[in-house]
Short mmCIF file of C-alpha atoms and ligand atoms in Angstrom, two decimals:
data_model
loop_
_atom_site.label_atom_id
_atom_site.label_comp_id
_atom_site.label_asym_id
_atom_site.label_seq_id
_atom_site.Cartn_x
_atom_site.Cartn_y
_atom_site.Cartn_z
CA MET A 5 -14.29 10.54 -11.94
CA GLU A 6 -16.92 8.10 -13.10
CA GLU A 7 -18.39 6.09 -10.28
CA LYS A 8 -18.35 2.33 -10.63
CA LYS A 9 -20.77 0.42 -8.46
CA SER A 10 -19.86 -3.04 -7.27
CA THR A 11 -20.12 -5.14 -4.15
CA LYS A 12 -16.34 -5.46 -4.29
CA ILE A 13 -14.41 -2.22 -4.05
CA ILE A 14 -11.13 -4.10 -3.78
CA GLU A 15 -10.48 -7.49 -5.30
CA VAL A 16 -7.21 -9.36 -4.90
CA ASN A 17 -6.77 -12.59 -6.83
CA HIS A 18 -3.78 -14.89 -6.42
CA LEU A 19 -1.34 -12.16 -5.43
CA SER A 20 2.28 -13.21 -4.96
CA LYS A 21 5.45 -11.24 -4.27
CA SER A 22 8.98 -12.34 -3.42
CA TYR A 23 12.05 -10.39 -2.40
CA GLY A 24 14.89 -12.53 -3.70
CA SER A 25 14.42 -15.87 -2.02
CA VAL A 26 11.92 -14.51 0.57
CA GLN A 27 8.38 -15.29 -0.54
CA ALA A 28 6.61 -12.47 1.32
CA VAL A 29 3.15 -13.04 -0.18
CA LYS A 30 2.08 -16.43 -1.50
CA ASP A 31 -1.04 -16.59 -3.64
CA ILE A 32 -3.30 -14.37 -1.54
CA SER A 33 -6.95 -13.84 -2.60
CA PHE A 34 -9.68 -11.81 -0.87
CA TYR A 35 -12.03 -8.90 -1.47
CA VAL A 36 -13.35 -5.86 0.37
CA GLU A 37 -16.91 -4.58 0.22
CA PRO A 38 -17.57 -0.84 -0.12
CA GLY A 39 -18.14 1.19 3.04
CA LYS A 40 -16.76 -1.51 5.30
CA LEU A 41 -14.06 -1.49 7.93
CA PHE A 42 -11.74 -4.22 6.73
CA ALA A 43 -8.94 -5.48 8.96
CA PHE A 44 -5.92 -7.22 7.49
CA LEU A 45 -4.31 -8.96 10.43
CA GLY A 46 -1.18 -10.90 11.10
CA PRO A 47 2.06 -10.97 13.05
CA ASN A 48 5.15 -9.01 12.03
CA GLY A 49 6.59 -10.33 8.80
CA ALA A 50 3.32 -12.00 7.71
CA GLY A 51 3.18 -10.04 4.45
CA LYS A 52 0.70 -7.31 5.37
CA SER A 53 2.75 -4.31 4.21
CA THR A 54 3.78 -6.08 1.03
CA THR A 55 0.13 -6.76 0.17
CA ILE A 56 -1.03 -3.24 0.99
CA ASN A 57 1.86 -1.70 -0.96
CA ALA A 58 1.00 -3.81 -3.99
CA ILE A 59 -2.70 -2.87 -3.84
CA CYS A 60 -1.77 0.81 -3.52
CA THR A 61 0.44 0.68 -6.66
CA PHE A 62 3.70 1.23 -4.75
CA LEU A 63 5.10 -2.24 -5.35
CA LYS A 64 4.85 -4.38 -8.46
CA PRO A 65 3.56 -7.86 -7.64
CA ASP A 66 5.10 -10.92 -9.28
CA LYS A 67 1.74 -12.51 -9.95
CA GLY A 68 -1.94 -11.93 -9.46
CA GLU A 69 -4.73 -9.56 -10.40
CA VAL A 70 -5.84 -6.60 -8.31
CA LEU A 71 -8.88 -4.39 -8.91
CA VAL A 72 -9.38 -1.23 -6.90
CA ASN A 73 -12.59 0.78 -7.34
CA GLY A 74 -13.04 -1.04 -10.65
CA TYR A 75 -9.56 -0.13 -11.91
CA LYS A 76 -6.94 -2.68 -12.82
CA LEU A 77 -3.56 -2.62 -11.11
CA GLY A 78 -0.71 -2.28 -13.60
CA LYS A 79 -3.04 -0.75 -16.22
CA GLN A 80 -4.90 2.04 -14.45
CA ASP A 81 -2.55 2.90 -11.59
CA GLY A 82 -3.26 6.64 -11.85
CA GLU A 83 -6.99 6.03 -11.42
CA ILE A 84 -6.27 3.73 -8.47
CA ARG A 85 -4.12 6.40 -6.82
CA ASP A 86 -6.93 8.94 -7.28
CA SER A 87 -9.35 6.52 -5.59
CA ILE A 88 -7.28 5.90 -2.47
CA GLY A 89 -5.80 7.74 0.47
CA VAL A 90 -2.87 6.10 2.21
CA VAL A 91 -1.50 6.59 5.70
CA PHE A 92 1.98 5.15 5.78
CA GLN A 93 3.84 4.02 8.84
CA GLU A 94 6.30 6.84 8.14
CA SER A 95 4.69 10.27 7.95
CA LEU A 96 4.97 12.40 4.83
CA LEU A 97 4.49 15.67 6.70
CA ASP A 98 7.16 18.25 7.48
CA GLY A 99 7.95 18.62 11.16
CA LEU A 100 8.86 22.29 10.90
CA LEU A 101 5.66 23.40 9.19
CA THR A 102 2.30 23.77 10.93
CA VAL A 103 -0.40 21.19 10.33
CA GLU A 104 -2.32 23.69 8.20
CA GLU A 105 0.73 24.60 6.09
CA ASN A 106 1.50 20.92 5.58
CA LEU A 107 -2.04 20.19 4.44
CA LYS A 108 -2.10 23.17 2.05
CA ILE A 109 1.13 22.04 0.41
CA ARG A 110 -0.08 18.45 0.16
CA GLY A 111 -3.41 19.61 -1.24
CA SER A 112 -1.62 21.56 -3.97
CA PHE A 113 -0.05 18.25 -5.12
CA TYR A 114 -3.58 17.24 -6.07
CA ASP A 115 -3.99 20.46 -8.07
CA LEU A 116 -6.29 21.88 -5.44
CA LYS A 117 -6.19 25.70 -5.43
CA GLY A 118 -7.84 28.71 -3.79
CA LYS A 119 -11.29 28.09 -2.40
CA GLU A 120 -11.24 24.41 -3.32
CA LEU A 121 -7.99 23.86 -1.42
CA LYS A 122 -9.28 25.77 1.60
CA GLU A 123 -12.46 23.69 1.64
CA ALA A 124 -10.54 20.40 1.32
CA VAL A 125 -8.26 21.31 4.23
CA LYS A 126 -11.21 22.46 6.33
CA LYS A 127 -13.17 19.25 5.69
CA ALA A 128 -10.20 16.97 6.40
CA CYS A 129 -9.55 18.84 9.65
CA GLU A 130 -13.17 18.63 10.71
CA VAL A 131 -13.43 14.86 10.44
CA THR A 132 -10.13 14.37 12.23
CA GLU A 133 -10.96 17.02 14.89
CA MET A 134 -7.75 18.97 14.61
CA ASP A 135 -8.97 22.52 15.34
CA SER A 136 -6.94 22.90 18.52
CA PHE A 137 -3.57 22.16 16.93
CA LEU A 138 -3.96 23.28 13.33
CA LYS A 139 -1.50 26.16 13.78
CA ARG A 140 1.15 24.14 15.60
CA PRO A 141 4.24 22.68 13.94
CA TYR A 142 3.72 19.03 13.06
CA GLY A 143 7.00 18.15 14.79
CA LYS A 144 5.69 19.49 18.11
CA LEU A 145 2.53 17.37 18.18
CA SER A 146 1.88 14.29 20.30
CA GLY A 147 1.91 10.85 18.64
CA GLY A 148 -1.88 10.69 18.44
CA GLN A 149 -2.21 14.23 17.05
CA ARG A 150 0.38 13.42 14.39
CA ARG A 151 -1.53 10.33 13.36
CA ARG A 152 -4.71 12.37 12.97
CA ALA A 153 -2.82 14.92 10.86
CA ASP A 154 -1.47 12.05 8.73
CA ILE A 155 -5.02 10.79 8.25
CA ALA A 156 -6.25 14.28 7.32
CA ARG A 157 -3.46 14.47 4.74
CA ALA A 158 -4.66 11.24 3.17
CA LEU A 159 -8.24 12.58 2.92
CA LEU A 160 -7.53 15.82 1.03
CA HIS A 161 -8.48 14.50 -2.41
CA THR A 162 -11.65 12.85 -0.98
CA PRO A 163 -10.65 9.26 -1.74
CA LYS A 164 -13.14 6.40 -1.77
CA ILE A 165 -10.87 4.09 0.18
CA LEU A 166 -8.54 4.88 3.05
CA PHE A 167 -5.57 2.57 3.62
CA LEU A 168 -3.89 2.61 7.01
CA ASP A 169 -0.79 0.53 7.56
CA GLU A 170 -0.55 -0.15 11.30
CA PRO A 171 -2.02 3.24 12.20
CA THR A 172 -1.82 2.72 15.95
CA THR A 173 1.53 0.97 16.30
CA GLY A 174 3.79 2.66 18.85
CA LEU A 175 1.00 4.69 20.44
CA ASP A 176 0.01 4.31 24.07
CA PRO A 177 -3.35 2.56 24.72
CA GLN A 178 -5.32 5.77 25.39
CA THR A 179 -3.99 7.45 22.24
CA ARG A 180 -4.59 4.28 20.26
CA ARG A 181 -8.23 4.46 21.27
CA ASN A 182 -8.50 8.11 20.17
CA VAL A 183 -6.99 7.40 16.77
CA TRP A 184 -9.16 4.34 16.48
CA ASP A 185 -12.30 6.42 17.22
CA THR A 186 -11.34 8.79 14.40
CA ILE A 187 -10.99 5.86 12.01
CA LYS A 188 -14.34 4.37 13.01
CA LYS A 189 -16.03 7.75 12.68
CA LEU A 190 -14.73 8.12 9.13
CA GLN A 191 -16.16 4.78 8.19
CA LYS A 192 -19.50 5.14 10.00
CA GLU A 193 -20.24 8.81 9.26
CA GLN A 194 -18.53 9.30 5.91
CA GLY A 195 -19.24 5.85 4.51
CA MET A 196 -15.54 5.51 3.73
CA THR A 197 -14.12 2.09 2.95
CA VAL A 198 -11.29 1.58 5.44
CA PHE A 199 -8.59 -1.00 4.84
CA LEU A 200 -6.20 -1.35 7.69
CA THR A 201 -3.45 -3.58 8.85
CA THR A 202 -2.78 -4.11 12.51
CA HIS A 203 -1.12 -6.55 14.81
CA TYR A 204 -3.41 -5.52 17.65
CA MET A 205 -6.03 -8.23 17.45
CA GLU A 206 -8.41 -6.46 19.83
CA GLU A 207 -8.78 -3.61 17.32
CA ALA A 208 -10.20 -6.11 14.88
CA GLU A 209 -13.23 -6.57 17.17
CA ASP A 210 -14.71 -3.46 15.53
CA ALA A 211 -14.03 -4.55 11.96
CA ASP A 212 -16.81 -5.69 9.64
CA TYR A 213 -14.58 -8.34 8.14
CA CYS A 214 -11.11 -9.68 8.89
CA VAL A 215 -8.53 -11.54 6.89
CA VAL A 216 -5.78 -13.11 8.96
CA VAL A 217 -2.47 -13.74 7.21
CA ASP A 218 0.44 -15.77 8.42
CA HIS A 219 3.61 -16.68 6.49
CA GLY A 220 2.34 -14.78 3.44
CA MET A 221 -0.87 -16.80 3.18
CA VAL A 222 -4.50 -16.30 4.20
CA ALA A 223 -4.87 -18.32 7.39
CA ALA A 224 -8.51 -17.41 8.10
CA ALA A 225 -11.22 -14.94 7.08
CA GLY A 226 -14.57 -13.86 8.43
CA THR A 227 -16.40 -11.41 10.64
CA PRO A 228 -14.95 -11.08 14.17
CA LEU A 229 -17.94 -13.06 15.41
CA ASP A 230 -17.42 -15.87 12.84
CA LEU A 231 -13.75 -16.07 13.75
CA LYS A 232 -14.45 -16.16 17.46
CA GLU A 233 -17.08 -18.86 17.02
CA LYS A 234 -14.67 -20.90 14.99
CA TYR A 235 -11.28 -20.36 16.59
CA ALA A 236 -11.67 -18.98 20.09
CA LYS A 237 -13.07 -21.24 22.75
CA ASP A 238 -15.44 -19.95 25.39
CA LYS A 239 -14.11 -20.26 28.89
CA LEU A 240 -15.99 -21.24 32.01
CA ARG A 241 -14.48 -19.69 35.13
CA LEU A 242 -15.37 -21.30 38.42
CA ILE A 243 -15.01 -19.47 41.73
CA CYS A 244 -15.08 -21.79 44.75
CA ARG A 245 -16.27 -21.04 48.29
CA SER A 246 -12.88 -21.73 49.83
CA ARG A 247 -9.47 -23.15 49.01
CA GLU A 248 -10.54 -26.49 50.47
CA GLU A 249 -13.64 -26.57 48.28
CA GLN A 250 -11.50 -25.66 45.27
CA LYS A 251 -9.17 -28.54 46.04
CA LYS A 252 -12.12 -30.94 46.19
CA LEU A 253 -13.48 -29.60 42.89
CA GLU A 254 -10.07 -29.97 41.23
CA GLU A 255 -10.02 -33.62 42.28
CA LEU A 256 -13.55 -34.18 41.01
CA LEU A 257 -12.84 -32.51 37.64
CA ALA A 258 -9.68 -34.61 37.26
CA LYS A 259 -11.64 -37.76 38.10
CA GLU A 260 -14.30 -36.86 35.51
CA LYS A 261 -11.52 -36.12 32.98
CA ILE A 262 -12.61 -32.50 32.54
CA GLY A 263 -9.57 -30.42 31.60
CA PHE A 264 -9.03 -27.23 33.58
CA ALA A 265 -6.39 -24.62 34.30
CA LYS A 266 -5.77 -22.80 37.57
CA LYS A 267 -6.02 -19.03 37.08
CA GLY A 268 -5.34 -17.38 40.44
CA GLU A 269 -8.30 -18.12 42.69
CA GLN A 270 -10.33 -19.51 39.80
CA LEU A 271 -10.50 -22.67 37.76
CA GLU A 272 -10.86 -22.26 34.02
CA VAL A 273 -12.47 -24.86 31.77
CA ASP A 274 -12.28 -24.56 27.94
CA LEU A 275 -15.66 -25.04 26.27
CA GLN A 276 -16.43 -25.94 22.66
CA THR A 277 -19.86 -24.32 22.98
CA THR A 278 -21.47 -22.21 25.69
CA MET A 279 -23.96 -25.00 26.38
CA GLU A 280 -21.12 -27.29 27.43
CA ALA A 281 -20.93 -25.22 30.62
CA LEU A 282 -24.15 -26.79 31.94
CA PRO A 283 -23.00 -30.32 32.87
CA VAL A 284 -19.76 -28.92 34.34
CA LEU A 285 -21.74 -26.46 36.45
CA LYS A 286 -24.06 -29.18 37.67
CA LEU A 287 -21.07 -31.16 38.83
CA ALA A 288 -19.33 -28.17 40.40
CA GLU A 289 -22.38 -26.57 42.00
CA PRO A 290 -21.81 -27.82 45.59
CA PHE A 291 -18.37 -26.15 45.68
CA LEU A 292 -19.21 -22.91 43.95
CA GLU A 293 -19.54 -19.35 45.09
CA GLY A 294 -19.96 -18.12 41.51
CA PHE A 295 -18.99 -18.56 37.89
CA THR A 296 -18.67 -16.69 34.57
CA VAL A 297 -18.71 -17.80 30.96
CA ALA A 298 -16.37 -15.61 28.90
CA LYS A 299 -16.40 -15.37 25.14
CA GLY A 300 -13.01 -15.88 23.50
CA SER A 301 -11.15 -12.73 22.46
CA MET A 302 -9.59 -11.93 19.09
CA ASP A 303 -6.21 -12.70 20.65
CA ASP A 304 -7.55 -16.21 21.33
CA VAL A 305 -8.61 -16.33 17.67
CA PHE A 306 -5.08 -15.67 16.55
CA LEU A 307 -3.75 -18.27 18.94
CA GLY A 308 -6.38 -20.72 17.64
CA ILE A 309 -5.46 -20.09 14.00
CA THR A 310 -1.70 -19.99 14.17
CA GLY A 311 -0.91 -21.75 17.43
CA LYS A 312 1.10 -18.75 18.57
CA GLU A 313 0.63 -15.36 20.22
CA ILE A 314 0.40 -12.50 17.75
CA ARG A 315 3.19 -10.51 19.43
CA GLU A 316 5.60 -13.36 19.94
P1 ADP B 39 4.26 -7.35 7.69
O1 ADP B 39 3.81 -6.05 7.10
O2 ADP B 39 3.14 -8.30 7.90
O3 ADP B 39 5.09 -7.17 8.91
P2 ADP B 39 5.98 -7.50 5.36
O4 ADP B 39 5.10 -7.48 4.17
O5 ADP B 39 6.65 -6.22 5.73
O6 ADP B 39 5.18 -8.08 6.62
O7 ADP B 39 7.12 -8.58 5.16
C1 ADP B 39 6.88 -9.90 4.74
C2 ADP B 39 8.21 -10.63 4.56
O8 ADP B 39 8.95 -10.06 3.51
C3 ADP B 39 9.11 -10.58 5.78
O9 ADP B 39 9.82 -11.79 5.86
C4 ADP B 39 10.05 -9.43 5.47
O10 ADP B 39 11.28 -9.60 6.14
C5 ADP B 39 10.19 -9.54 3.97
N1 ADP B 39 10.40 -8.24 3.32
C6 ADP B 39 9.56 -7.17 3.36
N2 ADP B 39 10.04 -6.15 2.64
C7 ADP B 39 11.22 -6.56 2.11
C8 ADP B 39 12.22 -5.96 1.26
N3 ADP B 39 12.06 -4.72 0.78
N4 ADP B 39 13.29 -6.70 0.94
C9 ADP B 39 13.44 -7.94 1.41
N5 ADP B 39 12.56 -8.58 2.20
C10 ADP B 39 11.46 -7.90 2.56
#
């Protein structure tokens, strides 16, 4: 396949899609740069799957223009499908067959045969580190092992872009981290462009760029750092010498009209900038045993953008 160089490997312009009267995606525009880890974030029902399914040629949009690897959606869908690997929420693998058998069958769908097929399976297994369970039936694997097998399946035809629709949903935190490490490795070591959707905001910390959608629209976009600067407030946590001292400090803060929240044994003050901690600390110093200034998390970002928790 001819390689097309561009700073945008995916371009989505004014994409819209309705299901009957439900407007799932409303005029969404964004782009993805090659080799990046791109996170498409939003709560359940925000329109993430609809967008990803449209980009991947599985769903016809009502409006909008989409370019993937230089190919135009609706005109060059075959070329788009050759350029992408997709990990669906539902696996495509057969539970009764071993991982290896599954991958060989899937590889043959891409017209891979003989040595070429063997090599493709070997390479996909290497990057996903599946040696220890290659000969086991897919149905007998743990959730995390299955996910890695699903990812390997999507890599057989050496796509340029890997799409993962909520790859870690339903996995326990430890397994989520393992799967996440595999994804990051693919991007860092293989230079793969990774497009993923997730409703775990903390996973987006590792992304190069995030687009946050809510109600089918782009609510915010930027690097995790940009988003945190803009939407998540820093927090100053004050630890007092004793309960009595804390009580005195609470009164003083109230008198000075400095907003605070009680968090267990600590008082928490929202800051617009880190530097805002200084005058508060000066005031609080006589009562303090210690303090911390914490950067906002990506969960705070989501709260800042939408006014609600992502898993509400
Ligand atoms: P997300 O992936 O962010 O959870 P979806 O794209 O699945 O969001 O859904 C966006 C909206 O479209 C939701 O209101 C959902 O109920 C609706 N929707 C999604 N798929 C269909 C469908 N096949 N038929 C009708 N409504 C749908």
